GROMACS .gro file of C-alpha atoms in nm:
model
  240
    1UNK     CA    1   1.751   0.991   0.178
    2UNK     CA    2   1.500   0.753   0.335
    3UNK     CA    3   1.207   0.990   0.299
    4UNK     CA    4   1.308   1.079  -0.054
    5UNK     CA    5   1.296   0.702  -0.134
    6UNK     CA    6   0.955   0.659   0.023
    7UNK     CA    7   0.829   0.960  -0.174
    8UNK     CA    8   0.952   0.802  -0.496
    9UNK     CA    9   0.781   0.472  -0.411
   10UNK     CA   10   0.462   0.655  -0.342
   11UNK     CA   11   0.483   0.817  -0.678
   12UNK     CA   12   0.563   0.476  -0.844
   13UNK     CA   13   0.256   0.316  -0.686
   14UNK     CA   14   0.033   0.600  -0.795
   15UNK     CA   15   0.179   0.608  -1.144
   16UNK     CA   16   0.102   0.234  -1.177
   17UNK     CA   17  -0.255   0.284  -1.053
   18UNK     CA   18  -0.313   0.561  -1.322
   19UNK     CA   19  -0.159   0.362  -1.607
   20UNK     CA   20  -0.223   0.002  -1.551
   21UNK     CA   21  -0.579  -0.129  -1.537
   22UNK     CA   22  -0.678  -0.305  -1.214
   23UNK     CA   23  -0.393  -0.154  -1.013
   24UNK     CA   24  -0.612   0.052  -0.787
   25UNK     CA   25  -0.807  -0.253  -0.686
   26UNK     CA   26  -0.486  -0.438  -0.607
   27UNK     CA   27  -0.326  -0.150  -0.420
   28UNK     CA   28  -0.625  -0.069  -0.203
   29UNK     CA   29  -0.596  -0.416  -0.042
   30UNK     CA   30  -0.273  -0.287   0.123
   31UNK     CA   31  -0.270   0.088   0.137
   32UNK     CA   32  -0.514   0.358   0.248
   33UNK     CA   33  -0.494   0.743   0.235
   34UNK     CA   34  -0.291   0.756   0.562
   35UNK     CA   35  -0.030   0.521   0.425
   36UNK     CA   36   0.100   0.800   0.213
   37UNK     CA   37   0.349   1.046   0.354
   38UNK     CA   38   0.317   1.345   0.114
   39UNK     CA   39  -0.011   1.534   0.127
   40UNK     CA   40  -0.004   1.564  -0.262
   41UNK     CA   41   0.004   1.190  -0.291
   42UNK     CA   42  -0.273   1.150  -0.026
   43UNK     CA   43  -0.489   1.385  -0.234
   44UNK     CA   44  -0.431   1.189  -0.552
   45UNK     CA   45  -0.510   0.852  -0.374
   46UNK     CA   46  -0.830   1.008  -0.259
   47UNK     CA   47  -0.909   1.100  -0.617
   48UNK     CA   48  -0.825   0.745  -0.743
   49UNK     CA   49  -1.027   0.587  -0.475
   50UNK     CA   50  -1.335   0.791  -0.557
   51UNK     CA   51  -1.298   0.716  -0.926
   52UNK     CA   52  -1.261   0.347  -0.861
   53UNK     CA   53  -1.571   0.331  -0.644
   54UNK     CA   54  -1.777   0.508  -0.912
   55UNK     CA   55  -1.630   0.270  -1.173
   56UNK     CA   56  -1.499   0.565  -1.372
   57UNK     CA   57  -1.223   0.494  -1.625
   58UNK     CA   58  -0.872   0.580  -1.495
   59UNK     CA   59  -0.600   0.729  -1.707
   60UNK     CA   60  -0.392   1.041  -1.695
   61UNK     CA   61  -0.655   1.253  -1.863
   62UNK     CA   62  -0.955   1.141  -1.655
   63UNK     CA   63  -0.752   1.175  -1.336
   64UNK     CA   64  -0.647   1.525  -1.416
   65UNK     CA   65  -1.011   1.616  -1.501
   66UNK     CA   66  -1.143   1.466  -1.176
   67UNK     CA   67  -0.876   1.644  -0.969
   68UNK     CA   68  -0.978   1.972  -1.131
   69UNK     CA   69  -1.332   1.897  -1.021
   70UNK     CA   70  -1.240   1.823  -0.660
   71UNK     CA   71  -1.006   2.125  -0.638
   72UNK     CA   72  -1.279   2.355  -0.765
   73UNK     CA   73  -1.550   2.205  -0.543
   74UNK     CA   74  -1.700   2.439  -0.280
   75UNK     CA   75  -1.633   2.170  -0.026
   76UNK     CA   76  -1.263   2.131  -0.119
   77UNK     CA   77  -1.239   1.778   0.008
   78UNK     CA   78  -0.867   1.757  -0.068
   79UNK     CA   79  -0.772   2.057   0.143
   80UNK     CA   80  -0.787   1.855   0.464
   81UNK     CA   81  -0.468   1.662   0.356
   82UNK     CA   82  -0.255   1.981   0.354
   83UNK     CA   83  -0.152   2.137   0.697
   84UNK     CA   84   0.028   2.427   0.512
   85UNK     CA   85  -0.196   2.660   0.318
   86UNK     CA   86   0.088   2.755   0.072
   87UNK     CA   87   0.146   2.388  -0.020
   88UNK     CA   88  -0.226   2.341  -0.099
   89UNK     CA   89  -0.207   2.650  -0.319
   90UNK     CA   90   0.090   2.519  -0.511
   91UNK     CA   91  -0.092   2.181  -0.554
   92UNK     CA   92  -0.386   2.357  -0.700
   93UNK     CA   93  -0.160   2.528  -0.954
   94UNK     CA   94   0.051   2.223  -1.036
   95UNK     CA   95  -0.183   1.921  -1.011
   96UNK     CA   96  -0.156   1.835  -1.373
   97UNK     CA   97   0.228   1.832  -1.363
   98UNK     CA   98   0.202   1.627  -1.040
   99UNK     CA   99   0.003   1.357  -1.215
  100UNK     CA  100   0.229   1.364  -1.534
  101UNK     CA  101   0.540   1.314  -1.311
  102UNK     CA  102   0.392   1.008  -1.141
  103UNK     CA  103   0.298   0.850  -1.471
  104UNK     CA  104   0.669   0.845  -1.560
  105UNK     CA  105   0.733   0.617  -1.262
  106UNK     CA  106   0.520   0.317  -1.368
  107UNK     CA  107   0.618  -0.014  -1.215
  108UNK     CA  108   0.535  -0.368  -1.322
  109UNK     CA  109   0.201  -0.462  -1.168
  110UNK     CA  110   0.361  -0.784  -1.040
  111UNK     CA  111   0.573  -0.581  -0.799
  112UNK     CA  112   0.301  -0.335  -0.710
  113UNK     CA  113   0.186  -0.503  -0.389
  114UNK     CA  114   0.546  -0.533  -0.261
  115UNK     CA  115   0.591  -0.154  -0.308
  116UNK     CA  116   0.261  -0.095  -0.138
  117UNK     CA  117   0.383  -0.302   0.163
  118UNK     CA  118   0.705  -0.092   0.179
  119UNK     CA  119   0.476   0.204   0.220
  120UNK     CA  120   0.276   0.030   0.491
  121UNK     CA  121   0.601  -0.044   0.691
  122UNK     CA  122   0.704   0.317   0.653
  123UNK     CA  123   0.368   0.438   0.782
  124UNK     CA  124   0.405   0.199   1.077
  125UNK     CA  125   0.739   0.354   1.165
  126UNK     CA  126   0.578   0.700   1.164
  127UNK     CA  127   0.296   0.573   1.378
  128UNK     CA  128   0.541   0.421   1.630
  129UNK     CA  129   0.738   0.741   1.634
  130UNK     CA  130   0.411   0.941   1.710
  131UNK     CA  131   0.318   0.702   1.991
  132UNK     CA  132   0.659   0.715   2.156
  133UNK     CA  133   0.667   1.096   2.123
  134UNK     CA  134   0.356   1.120   2.333
  135UNK     CA  135   0.525   0.938   2.621
  136UNK     CA  136   0.809   1.128   2.797
  137UNK     CA  137   1.065   0.866   2.892
  138UNK     CA  138   1.373   1.077   2.881
  139UNK     CA  139   1.678   0.897   2.770
  140UNK     CA  140   1.491   0.571   2.721
  141UNK     CA  141   1.268   0.739   2.475
  142UNK     CA  142   1.563   0.867   2.278
  143UNK     CA  143   1.704   0.512   2.253
  144UNK     CA  144   1.366   0.393   2.129
  145UNK     CA  145   1.330   0.667   1.873
  146UNK     CA  146   1.680   0.587   1.745
  147UNK     CA  147   1.573   0.222   1.712
  148UNK     CA  148   1.270   0.326   1.499
  149UNK     CA  149   1.503   0.542   1.280
  150UNK     CA  150   1.717   0.237   1.198
  151UNK     CA  151   1.564   0.126   0.877
  152UNK     CA  152   1.783  -0.181   0.871
  153UNK     CA  153   1.557  -0.333   1.138
  154UNK     CA  154   1.241  -0.488   1.000
  155UNK     CA  155   0.920  -0.341   1.155
  156UNK     CA  156   0.795  -0.679   1.305
  157UNK     CA  157   1.133  -0.711   1.495
  158UNK     CA  158   1.108  -0.342   1.589
  159UNK     CA  159   0.758  -0.369   1.722
  160UNK     CA  160   0.822  -0.677   1.926
  161UNK     CA  161   1.141  -0.520   2.079
  162UNK     CA  162   0.935  -0.205   2.176
  163UNK     CA  163   0.663  -0.424   2.328
  164UNK     CA  164   0.914  -0.623   2.537
  165UNK     CA  165   1.106  -0.303   2.643
  166UNK     CA  166   0.795  -0.129   2.759
  167UNK     CA  167   0.605  -0.415   2.913
  168UNK     CA  168   0.594  -0.237   3.257
  169UNK     CA  169   0.471   0.094   3.124
  170UNK     CA  170   0.108   0.009   3.092
  171UNK     CA  171  -0.008   0.321   2.891
  172UNK     CA  172   0.271   0.301   2.639
  173UNK     CA  173   0.235  -0.077   2.618
  174UNK     CA  174  -0.142  -0.051   2.545
  175UNK     CA  175  -0.076   0.212   2.264
  176UNK     CA  176   0.192  -0.018   2.115
  177UNK     CA  177  -0.050  -0.311   2.127
  178UNK     CA  178  -0.308  -0.111   1.925
  179UNK     CA  179  -0.051  -0.038   1.661
  180UNK     CA  180   0.036  -0.420   1.652
  181UNK     CA  181  -0.327  -0.506   1.612
  182UNK     CA  182  -0.373  -0.263   1.322
  183UNK     CA  183  -0.065  -0.406   1.158
  184UNK     CA  184  -0.174  -0.763   1.203
  185UNK     CA  185  -0.512  -0.684   1.046
  186UNK     CA  186  -0.336  -0.522   0.746
  187UNK     CA  187  -0.122  -0.833   0.696
  188UNK     CA  188  -0.420  -1.056   0.724
  189UNK     CA  189  -0.609  -0.847   0.463
  190UNK     CA  190  -0.308  -0.891   0.230
  191UNK     CA  191  -0.304  -1.261   0.279
  192UNK     CA  192  -0.669  -1.292   0.201
  193UNK     CA  193  -0.626  -1.088  -0.119
  194UNK     CA  194  -0.334  -1.313  -0.224
  195UNK     CA  195  -0.544  -1.622  -0.160
  196UNK     CA  196  -0.835  -1.498  -0.359
  197UNK     CA  197  -0.610  -1.408  -0.662
  198UNK     CA  198  -0.429  -1.740  -0.641
  199UNK     CA  199  -0.747  -1.947  -0.628
  200UNK     CA  200  -0.888  -1.743  -0.925
  201UNK     CA  201  -0.557  -1.821  -1.119
  202UNK     CA  202  -0.585  -2.191  -1.037
  203UNK     CA  203  -0.933  -2.216  -1.137
  204UNK     CA  204  -0.868  -2.031  -1.469
  205UNK     CA  205  -0.580  -2.268  -1.547
  206UNK     CA  206  -0.806  -2.570  -1.470
  207UNK     CA  207  -1.081  -2.441  -1.700
  208UNK     CA  208  -0.825  -2.387  -1.969
  209UNK     CA  209  -0.684  -2.741  -1.923
  210UNK     CA  210  -1.031  -2.879  -1.968
  211UNK     CA  211  -1.071  -2.700  -2.296
  212UNK     CA  212  -0.732  -2.815  -2.452
  213UNK     CA  213  -0.711  -3.162  -2.301
  214UNK     CA  214  -0.836  -3.343  -2.612
  215UNK     CA  215  -0.666  -3.124  -2.872
  216UNK     CA  216  -0.320  -3.080  -2.705
  217UNK     CA  217  -0.206  -3.342  -2.455
  218UNK     CA  218   0.131  -3.187  -2.416
  219UNK     CA  219  -0.014  -2.842  -2.321
  220UNK     CA  220  -0.257  -3.010  -2.088
  221UNK     CA  221   0.030  -3.187  -1.910
  222UNK     CA  222   0.217  -2.858  -1.874
  223UNK     CA  223  -0.085  -2.698  -1.730
  224UNK     CA  224  -0.117  -2.984  -1.482
  225UNK     CA  225   0.244  -2.921  -1.368
  226UNK     CA  226   0.179  -2.549  -1.329
  227UNK     CA  227  -0.139  -2.609  -1.133
  228UNK     CA  228   0.038  -2.850  -0.895
  229UNK     CA  229   0.324  -2.601  -0.846
  230UNK     CA  230   0.068  -2.326  -0.764
  231UNK     CA  231  -0.106  -2.547  -0.524
  232UNK     CA  232   0.216  -2.641  -0.351
  233UNK     CA  233   0.314  -2.278  -0.327
  234UNK     CA  234  -0.029  -2.197  -0.175
  235UNK     CA  235   0.010  -2.472   0.084
  236UNK     CA  236   0.356  -2.373   0.171
  237UNK     CA  237   0.237  -2.026   0.265
  238UNK     CA  238  -0.094  -2.139   0.415
  239UNK     CA  239  -0.291  -1.979   0.142
  240UNK     CA  240  -0.507  -2.289   0.079
   0.00000   0.00000   0.00000
């Protein structure tokens, strides 16, 4: 059930990126190719990233066209995401239907970053599972793997608990610290992105207020109130 939900969220994020202008730029501040669980979704994110970098228009038709080009390329850059040959073959045959299904799952762009962060947390759980699987700790390892599988525990609490529990196991502790550093960098990147967009919004409202000040005092006062609320929100979450 958990992995089915994650797959649905992946499709929702990709559908929004295809349908809503600016969504790829927003999503890439949070996710990367390895964030996605399903190889088909990794391949599609690769395609969207490439199109975004080249400033190509993104919609259902252009994405299908670009996927066709990548799949028919001699280098076959998308094949690396598929460990099972048969699954890659099926994707080559059904890529257009894959894109169409994701478009049906469009989410409000206001919620896109939240969904992306859910995927980041799920990817972190998989990374922790992989780290612990490399270290044979018998019954202790089983307890820790069970803890990772408990999705009711948030990942920060989970990571801190694992660090405390394995403090004396130097090799495992070092691996867990690396995971924590990667996660902290991801969170910091998200905060910077939020700060940039919030500052841009405040600046835009200030410019609008300057234009309407003489013609509509009531609207100018409403804009002042909104700007103050945004500034207070930014200070509360250390974004200013």
